[in-house]
Tab-separated table of C-alpha atoms and ligand atoms in Angstrom:
chain	number	residue	atom	x	y	z
A	269	UNK	CA	287.946	206.846	234.317
A	270	UNK	CA	285.318	204.422	233.219
A	271	UNK	CA	281.757	205.579	232.588
A	272	UNK	CA	278.481	203.668	232.687
A	273	UNK	CA	278.270	201.818	229.397
A	274	UNK	CA	274.909	201.320	227.712
A	275	UNK	CA	274.133	198.091	225.824
A	276	UNK	CA	275.823	197.640	222.493
A	277	UNK	CA	272.416	197.206	220.870
A	278	UNK	CA	271.791	200.905	221.406
A	279	UNK	CA	274.857	202.032	219.450
A	280	UNK	CA	273.210	201.472	216.060
A	281	UNK	CA	269.818	202.928	217.069
A	282	UNK	CA	269.251	206.486	215.834
A	283	UNK	CA	268.122	209.250	218.195
A	284	UNK	CA	264.606	210.375	217.279
A	285	UNK	CA	264.745	213.706	215.455
A	286	UNK	CA	261.437	215.540	215.426
A	287	UNK	CA	260.540	216.950	212.003
A	288	UNK	CA	260.294	220.635	211.267
A	289	UNK	CA	257.078	221.873	212.891
A	290	UNK	CA	254.313	222.387	210.312
A	291	UNK	CA	252.877	225.864	209.571
A	292	UNK	CA	249.747	224.687	211.423
A	293	UNK	CA	248.293	221.353	212.606
A	294	UNK	CA	246.250	221.223	209.394
A	295	UNK	CA	249.391	221.564	207.264
A	296	UNK	CA	250.933	218.479	208.865
A	297	UNK	CA	250.578	215.626	206.387
A	298	UNK	CA	253.686	213.917	207.725
A	299	UNK	CA	252.455	211.571	210.489
A	300	UNK	CA	249.307	209.907	209.120
A	301	UNK	CA	247.199	211.661	211.709
A	302	UNK	CA	243.441	212.040	211.443
A	303	UNK	CA	242.320	215.545	210.438
A	304	UNK	CA	239.083	215.265	212.390
A	305	UNK	CA	238.465	216.294	216.008
A	306	UNK	CA	237.716	213.375	218.386
A	307	UNK	CA	234.473	211.489	217.788
A	308	UNK	CA	231.263	212.856	219.427
A	309	UNK	CA	231.177	212.470	223.192
A	310	UNK	CA	234.831	211.403	223.437
A	311	UNK	CA	236.207	214.626	224.900
A	312	UNK	CA	233.412	214.729	227.521
A	313	UNK	CA	234.129	211.149	228.603
A	314	UNK	CA	237.871	211.809	228.789
A	315	UNK	CA	237.318	214.993	230.820
A	316	UNK	CA	235.220	212.947	233.217
A	317	UNK	CA	238.405	211.105	234.189
A	318	UNK	CA	240.330	214.258	235.096
A	319	UNK	CA	238.971	214.630	238.629
A	320	UNK	CA	240.759	211.509	239.892
A	321	UNK	CA	244.175	212.114	238.396
A	322	UNK	CA	245.600	211.679	241.922
A	323	UNK	CA	244.833	207.962	241.414
A	324	UNK	CA	246.586	205.447	239.218
A	325	UNK	CA	244.621	204.264	236.200
A	326	UNK	CA	242.958	200.856	236.020
A	327	UNK	CA	246.021	198.653	235.403
A	328	UNK	CA	243.705	195.856	234.298
A	329	UNK	CA	242.102	197.997	231.540
A	330	UNK	CA	238.877	196.188	232.453
A	331	UNK	CA	236.371	198.474	230.712
A	332	UNK	CA	238.587	198.697	227.611
A	333	UNK	CA	239.115	194.958	227.326
A	334	UNK	CA	235.370	194.352	227.864
A	335	UNK	CA	234.522	196.859	225.105
A	336	UNK	CA	237.085	195.302	222.749
A	337	UNK	CA	235.848	191.827	223.593
A	338	UNK	CA	232.287	192.847	222.710
A	339	UNK	CA	233.444	194.505	219.498
A	340	UNK	CA	235.474	191.534	218.266
A	341	UNK	CA	233.448	188.660	219.712
A	342	UNK	CA	236.404	187.389	221.697
A	343	UNK	CA	237.072	186.987	225.444
A	344	UNK	CA	238.833	189.887	227.241
A	345	UNK	CA	241.900	187.664	227.806
A	346	UNK	CA	242.698	187.963	224.083
A	347	UNK	CA	243.760	191.599	224.423
A	348	UNK	CA	246.865	193.470	225.575
A	349	UNK	CA	246.792	197.279	225.571
A	350	UNK	CA	249.668	199.722	225.635
A	351	UNK	CA	250.535	203.359	224.993
A	352	UNK	CA	250.012	203.041	221.254
A	353	UNK	CA	250.474	199.886	219.233
A	354	UNK	CA	254.139	200.782	218.849
A	355	UNK	CA	254.536	200.364	222.597
A	356	UNK	CA	252.616	197.072	222.362
A	357	UNK	CA	255.108	195.942	219.699
A	358	UNK	CA	258.041	196.897	221.973
A	359	UNK	CA	256.488	194.771	224.760
A	360	UNK	CA	255.776	191.869	222.412
A	361	UNK	CA	259.316	191.838	221.021
A	362	UNK	CA	260.748	192.067	224.553
A	363	UNK	CA	258.638	189.082	225.470
A	364	UNK	CA	259.853	187.085	222.476
A	365	UNK	CA	263.422	188.090	221.574
A	366	UNK	CA	266.890	188.494	223.011
A	367	UNK	CA	270.500	188.757	221.779
A	368	UNK	CA	271.182	187.025	218.503
A	369	UNK	CA	267.563	186.236	217.656
A	370	UNK	CA	266.187	187.354	214.305
A	371	UNK	CA	263.076	189.267	213.304
A	372	UNK	CA	262.073	189.253	209.638
A	373	UNK	CA	260.180	192.152	208.119
A	374	UNK	CA	259.715	193.850	204.752
A	375	UNK	CA	261.666	196.968	203.873
A	376	UNK	CA	260.791	199.687	203.387
A	377	UNK	CA	258.175	199.425	206.080
A	378	UNK	CA	257.319	201.149	209.371
A	379	UNK	CA	260.305	203.117	210.676
A	380	UNK	CA	259.663	201.965	214.278
A	381	UNK	CA	260.363	198.294	213.392
A	382	UNK	CA	264.192	198.427	213.316
A	383	UNK	CA	264.234	200.320	216.619
A	384	UNK	CA	261.781	198.004	218.351
A	385	UNK	CA	263.633	194.907	217.103
A	386	UNK	CA	267.190	196.019	217.752
A	387	UNK	CA	266.489	197.321	221.282
A	388	UNK	CA	265.868	193.719	222.289
A	389	UNK	CA	269.299	192.692	221.024
A	390	UNK	CA	267.750	190.779	218.130
A	391	UNK	CA	268.863	191.393	214.557
A	392	UNK	CA	266.691	192.768	211.796
A	393	UNK	CA	266.370	190.680	208.643
A	394	UNK	CA	264.962	193.073	206.057
A	395	UNK	CA	263.407	191.661	202.930
A	396	UNK	CA	263.039	194.162	200.051
A	397	UNK	CA	259.514	194.978	198.906
A	398	UNK	CA	258.506	193.744	195.436
A	399	UNK	CA	258.553	196.235	192.549
A	400	UNK	CA	254.906	197.179	193.139
A	401	UNK	CA	255.712	198.043	196.805
A	402	UNK	CA	253.969	194.951	198.173
A	403	UNK	CA	255.422	192.459	200.648
A	404	UNK	CA	257.462	189.706	198.935
A	405	UNK	CA	256.125	186.973	201.191
A	406	UNK	CA	257.937	184.165	199.326
A	407	UNK	CA	261.276	185.877	199.953
A	408	UNK	CA	260.208	186.555	203.573
A	409	UNK	CA	259.462	182.850	204.067
A	410	UNK	CA	262.895	182.022	202.619
A	411	UNK	CA	264.483	184.516	205.046
A	412	UNK	CA	263.257	182.581	208.111
A	413	UNK	CA	266.137	180.811	209.874
A	414	UNK	CA	266.627	178.760	213.017
A	415	UNK	CA	267.119	182.064	214.885
A	416	UNK	CA	263.895	183.679	213.688
A	417	UNK	CA	261.468	184.399	216.538
A	418	UNK	CA	259.076	186.845	214.927
A	419	UNK	CA	257.948	188.033	211.453
A	420	UNK	CA	256.318	191.419	211.086
A	421	UNK	CA	253.728	191.856	208.332
A	422	UNK	CA	252.444	195.388	207.861
A	423	UNK	CA	249.140	195.582	205.949
A	424	UNK	CA	248.498	198.091	204.539
A	425	UNK	CA	252.221	198.788	204.455
A	426	UNK	CA	253.426	202.042	205.950
A	427	UNK	CA	254.778	204.026	204.075
A	428	UNK	CA	254.071	202.494	200.633
A	429	UNK	CA	250.329	201.740	200.961
A	430	UNK	CA	249.482	198.299	199.457
A	431	UNK	CA	247.814	195.505	201.429
A	432	UNK	CA	248.840	191.849	201.719
A	433	UNK	CA	246.205	189.641	200.090
A	434	UNK	CA	244.372	186.969	202.099
A	435	UNK	CA	245.584	184.216	199.752
A	436	UNK	CA	249.222	185.355	199.970
A	437	UNK	CA	249.103	185.538	203.772
A	438	UNK	CA	247.513	182.099	204.045
A	439	UNK	CA	250.108	180.599	201.730
A	440	UNK	CA	252.849	182.341	203.744
A	441	UNK	CA	251.523	181.077	207.079
A	442	UNK	CA	251.511	177.525	205.754
A	443	UNK	CA	255.299	177.854	205.280
A	444	UNK	CA	256.133	179.543	208.600
A	445	UNK	CA	257.263	177.155	211.350
A	446	UNK	CA	254.650	177.021	214.123
A	447	UNK	CA	257.093	178.310	216.767
A	448	UNK	CA	257.627	181.574	214.832
A	449	UNK	CA	255.210	184.354	215.786
A	450	UNK	CA	253.673	186.301	212.901
A	451	UNK	CA	252.594	189.833	213.816
A	452	UNK	CA	249.999	191.323	211.500
A	453	UNK	CA	250.159	195.094	211.954
A	454	UNK	CA	246.756	196.475	210.995
A	455	UNK	CA	247.212	200.094	212.047
A	456	UNK	CA	245.292	201.237	208.928
A	457	UNK	CA	242.792	198.387	208.568
A	458	UNK	CA	239.756	200.672	208.782
A	459	UNK	CA	240.803	202.432	205.532
A	460	UNK	CA	241.140	199.229	203.466
A	461	UNK	CA	238.687	198.882	200.564
A	462	UNK	CA	240.496	196.144	198.579
A	463	UNK	CA	238.261	193.064	198.847
A	464	UNK	CA	241.213	190.642	198.449
A	465	UNK	CA	242.963	192.050	201.543
A	466	UNK	CA	244.038	189.695	204.330
A	467	UNK	CA	241.971	189.930	207.515
A	468	UNK	CA	244.029	189.558	210.668
A	469	UNK	CA	241.082	188.160	212.598
A	470	UNK	CA	240.631	185.319	210.068
A	471	UNK	CA	244.268	184.247	210.295
A	472	UNK	CA	244.254	184.641	214.066
A	473	UNK	CA	241.323	182.230	214.246
A	474	UNK	CA	243.131	179.712	212.037
A	475	UNK	CA	246.685	179.930	213.447
A	476	UNK	CA	248.099	179.680	216.968
A	477	UNK	CA	251.152	181.748	216.036
A	478	UNK	CA	249.471	184.975	214.903
A	479	UNK	CA	249.125	188.298	216.727
A	480	UNK	CA	247.225	191.360	215.423
A	481	UNK	CA	248.194	194.910	216.254
A	482	UNK	CA	245.518	197.658	216.164
A	483	UNK	CA	245.559	201.284	217.204
A	484	UNK	CA	243.256	204.139	218.172
A	485	UNK	CA	245.768	206.624	216.659
A	486	UNK	CA	244.748	206.572	213.029
A	487	UNK	CA	241.047	206.024	212.094
A	488	UNK	CA	239.873	206.855	215.611
A	489	UNK	CA	241.954	210.022	215.763
A	490	UNK	CA	243.379	209.539	219.273
A	491	UNK	CA	247.093	209.685	218.374
A	492	UNK	CA	247.885	212.106	221.176
A	493	UNK	CA	246.279	209.988	223.921
A	494	UNK	CA	248.447	206.916	223.201
A	495	UNK	CA	246.397	203.743	223.153
A	496	UNK	CA	246.747	200.683	220.971
A	497	UNK	CA	246.323	196.941	221.511
A	498	UNK	CA	247.202	193.445	220.446
A	499	UNK	CA	244.674	190.711	219.728
A	500	UNK	CA	246.236	187.320	220.366
A	501	UNK	CA	245.788	183.863	221.822
A	502	UNK	CA	245.449	184.240	225.618
A	503	UNK	CA	248.944	183.012	226.529
A	504	UNK	CA	250.557	185.428	224.053
A	505	UNK	CA	248.335	188.328	225.172
A	506	UNK	CA	249.349	187.546	228.764
A	507	UNK	CA	253.053	187.561	227.826
A	508	UNK	CA	252.648	190.981	226.209
A	509	UNK	CA	250.843	192.322	229.296
A	510	UNK	CA	253.624	190.934	231.541
A	511	UNK	CA	256.237	192.774	229.451
A	512	UNK	CA	254.296	196.075	229.585
A	513	UNK	CA	255.028	198.575	232.402
A	514	UNK	CA	252.028	198.648	234.807
A	515	UNK	CA	249.609	201.606	234.643
A	516	UNK	CA	250.784	202.468	231.113
A	517	UNK	CA	247.454	203.485	229.611
A	518	UNK	CA	245.854	206.411	231.416
A	519	UNK	CA	242.192	206.391	232.470
A	520	UNK	CA	241.770	209.320	230.092
A	521	UNK	CA	242.985	207.227	227.178
A	522	UNK	CA	240.994	204.154	228.241
A	523	UNK	CA	237.761	206.184	228.548
A	524	UNK	CA	238.351	207.954	225.216
A	525	UNK	CA	238.991	204.594	223.520
A	526	UNK	CA	235.814	203.025	224.953
A	527	UNK	CA	233.744	206.087	223.988
A	528	UNK	CA	235.251	205.971	220.472
A	529	UNK	CA	234.238	202.328	220.057
A	530	UNK	CA	230.627	203.363	220.807
A	531	UNK	CA	230.660	205.913	217.975
A	532	UNK	CA	230.735	203.400	215.145
A	533	UNK	CA	228.427	205.198	212.688
A	534	UNK	CA	230.221	208.512	212.892
A	535	UNK	CA	233.586	206.732	212.656
A	536	UNK	CA	232.447	204.975	209.465
A	537	UNK	CA	231.324	208.281	207.906
A	538	UNK	CA	234.658	209.949	208.612
A	539	UNK	CA	236.690	206.978	207.406
A	540	UNK	CA	234.613	206.850	204.234
A	541	UNK	CA	235.331	210.560	203.640
A	542	UNK	CA	239.064	210.046	204.137
A	543	UNK	CA	239.014	207.027	201.816
A	544	UNK	CA	237.160	209.018	199.124
A	545	UNK	CA	239.689	211.844	199.462
A	546	UNK	CA	242.581	209.347	199.289
A	547	UNK	CA	241.227	207.700	196.134
A	548	UNK	CA	240.770	211.121	194.527
A	549	UNK	CA	244.352	212.126	195.440
A	550	UNK	CA	245.666	208.924	193.855
A	551	UNK	CA	243.592	209.516	190.727
A	552	UNK	CA	244.795	213.118	190.354
A	553	UNK	CA	248.439	212.233	191.060
A	554	UNK	CA	248.386	209.434	188.465
A	555	UNK	CA	246.852	211.981	186.081
A	556	UNK	CA	249.874	214.182	186.752
A	557	UNK	CA	252.126	211.318	185.670
A	558	UNK	CA	253.099	209.919	189.088
A	559	UNK	CA	253.519	206.187	189.614
A	560	UNK	CA	251.519	205.737	192.804
A	561	UNK	CA	251.298	202.261	194.324
A	562	UNK	CA	247.899	201.001	195.509
A	563	UNK	CA	246.987	203.211	198.512
A	564	UNK	CA	244.925	201.402	201.145
A	565	UNK	CA	245.846	203.467	204.232
A	566	UNK	CA	245.212	207.153	204.962
A	567	UNK	CA	248.310	208.150	202.992
A	568	UNK	CA	249.880	208.009	199.543
A	569	UNK	CA	253.434	207.117	198.521
A	570	UNK	CA	255.454	208.943	195.905
A	571	UNK	CA	258.481	206.874	194.841
A	572	UNK	CA	260.862	209.812	194.312
A	573	UNK	CA	264.168	208.084	194.942
A	574	UNK	CA	266.962	210.630	195.347
A	575	UNK	CA	264.529	213.509	194.898
A	576	UNK	CA	262.611	212.737	198.102
A	577	UNK	CA	264.181	215.496	200.179
A	578	UNK	CA	263.990	218.240	197.561
A	579	UNK	CA	260.364	217.362	196.787
A	580	UNK	CA	259.489	217.575	200.487
A	581	UNK	CA	261.081	221.021	200.670
A	582	UNK	CA	259.053	222.154	197.692
A	583	UNK	CA	255.794	221.148	199.422
A	584	UNK	CA	256.318	223.812	202.115
A	585	UNK	CA	254.198	225.061	203.946
A	586	UNK	CA	252.593	221.592	203.699
A	587	UNK	CA	254.709	219.212	205.727
A	588	UNK	CA	255.148	215.724	204.224
A	589	UNK	CA	257.373	212.809	205.242
A	590	UNK	CA	260.454	212.189	203.066
A	591	UNK	CA	262.503	208.986	203.310
A	592	UNK	CA	265.874	210.002	201.877
A	593	UNK	CA	266.767	208.159	198.661
A	594	UNK	CA	263.432	206.372	198.573
A	595	UNK	CA	260.216	208.346	198.480
A	596	UNK	CA	257.752	210.639	200.205
A	597	UNK	CA	254.703	209.683	202.234
A	598	UNK	CA	251.796	212.129	202.302
A	599	UNK	CA	248.898	211.755	204.724
A	600	UNK	CA	245.318	212.447	203.663
A	601	UNK	CA	244.348	215.618	205.543
A	602	UNK	CA	241.829	218.434	205.212
A	603	UNK	CA	240.699	218.718	201.569
A	604	UNK	CA	242.071	222.270	201.258
A	605	UNK	CA	245.528	221.140	202.456
A	606	UNK	CA	245.461	218.085	200.216
A	607	UNK	CA	244.733	220.475	197.355
A	608	UNK	CA	247.731	222.647	198.241
A	609	UNK	CA	249.877	219.511	198.254
A	610	UNK	CA	248.487	218.406	194.853
A	611	UNK	CA	249.409	221.823	193.414
A	612	UNK	CA	253.025	221.321	194.615
A	613	UNK	CA	253.041	217.819	193.105
A	614	UNK	CA	251.842	219.230	189.779
A	615	UNK	CA	254.435	222.027	189.872
A	616	UNK	CA	257.134	219.441	190.538
A	617	UNK	CA	256.122	217.439	187.452
A	618	UNK	CA	256.174	220.642	185.368
A	619	UNK	CA	259.538	221.849	186.689
A	620	UNK	CA	262.279	222.523	184.107
A	621	UNK	CA	264.616	219.557	183.866
B	703	PLP	C1	250.899	204.570	213.193
B	703	PLP	C2	251.301	203.133	213.167
B	703	PLP	C3	251.190	202.326	214.295
B	703	PLP	C4	250.555	202.780	215.580
B	703	PLP	O1	251.087	203.800	216.222
B	703	PLP	P1	250.609	204.109	217.713
B	703	PLP	O2	250.290	205.549	217.683
B	703	PLP	O3	251.774	203.779	218.549
B	703	PLP	O4	249.447	203.236	218.040
B	703	PLP	C5	251.541	200.998	214.197
B	703	PLP	N1	251.976	200.475	213.073
B	703	PLP	C6	252.111	201.236	211.969
B	703	PLP	C7	252.574	200.588	210.717
B	703	PLP	C8	251.792	202.577	211.979
B	703	PLP	O5	251.949	203.304	210.870
């Protein structure tokens, strides 16, 4: 008897396996979450939306797009929101790609990329990172073919940490054919302190074929509410909105996002504290003898190769994110938990070999 057959593209896509639950929320340094509670006033504004949960949310995200437009000095038609910027990427790739197309991205990079790309039927073209864990943009330009529809550039790169420089991105864009869309994923942009870093908004202003992805999940600490957005030329933003299921972003999430945008000073203070903690972790780890690439997000990368899984086990009860055969990503959390992690890292270096 025949059974309903799903698309072939799904055969190679792994089923999401949730990690081992951490000893507590604070011990979870595995998902690049923000250790702080929501910004002041955000919970109150979100709660204010609860009394009309019998109604659908504002499908036009009017207040959110207005707030984003004011923040970025662009018109509201430049934005497309979704349930996290991962969902926005799924919509964008669905709008751009189908069977046999190609999407070029660096590897290792964000683990959602292969899934988002291959669900559309397109093929991943992975270009190895350079030795210092940065994007090899020359090799990525060479990897563009007649079938390439989209290139993904992750800066800072998750999980390795370095940024793409403004000069490298500009030189890269000069080589990319104008019909290929370049997505600049800036999920961690608020944590960047490297002055040479590329700025998505600058390249968006200069190039028709650029899209920026931003999220409220990381610096703003709203990972659980699911809201992220693209900034793009209006016809691209419209295509992303068309490819997004209606009523995706709840009124709760929209209100929390708008309230978070109003809390700029407190956000800056918290981000500064996380950045200071990150820089201190990198300094101490290097002091322990680790080769840590430049860390510009809210996480650090330990290039452990085949030891990734055993190192992650040793960090227990702190939960970190191992990538088998490659390395371990550790989010910057509460200082006391970061300290516990640093003690494990030191013990690892001192282990009998
Ligand atoms: C976390 C992250 C995102 C955003 O995730 P959402 O929670 O879906 O907004 C996007 N890109 C990268 C590289 C990330 O690490």
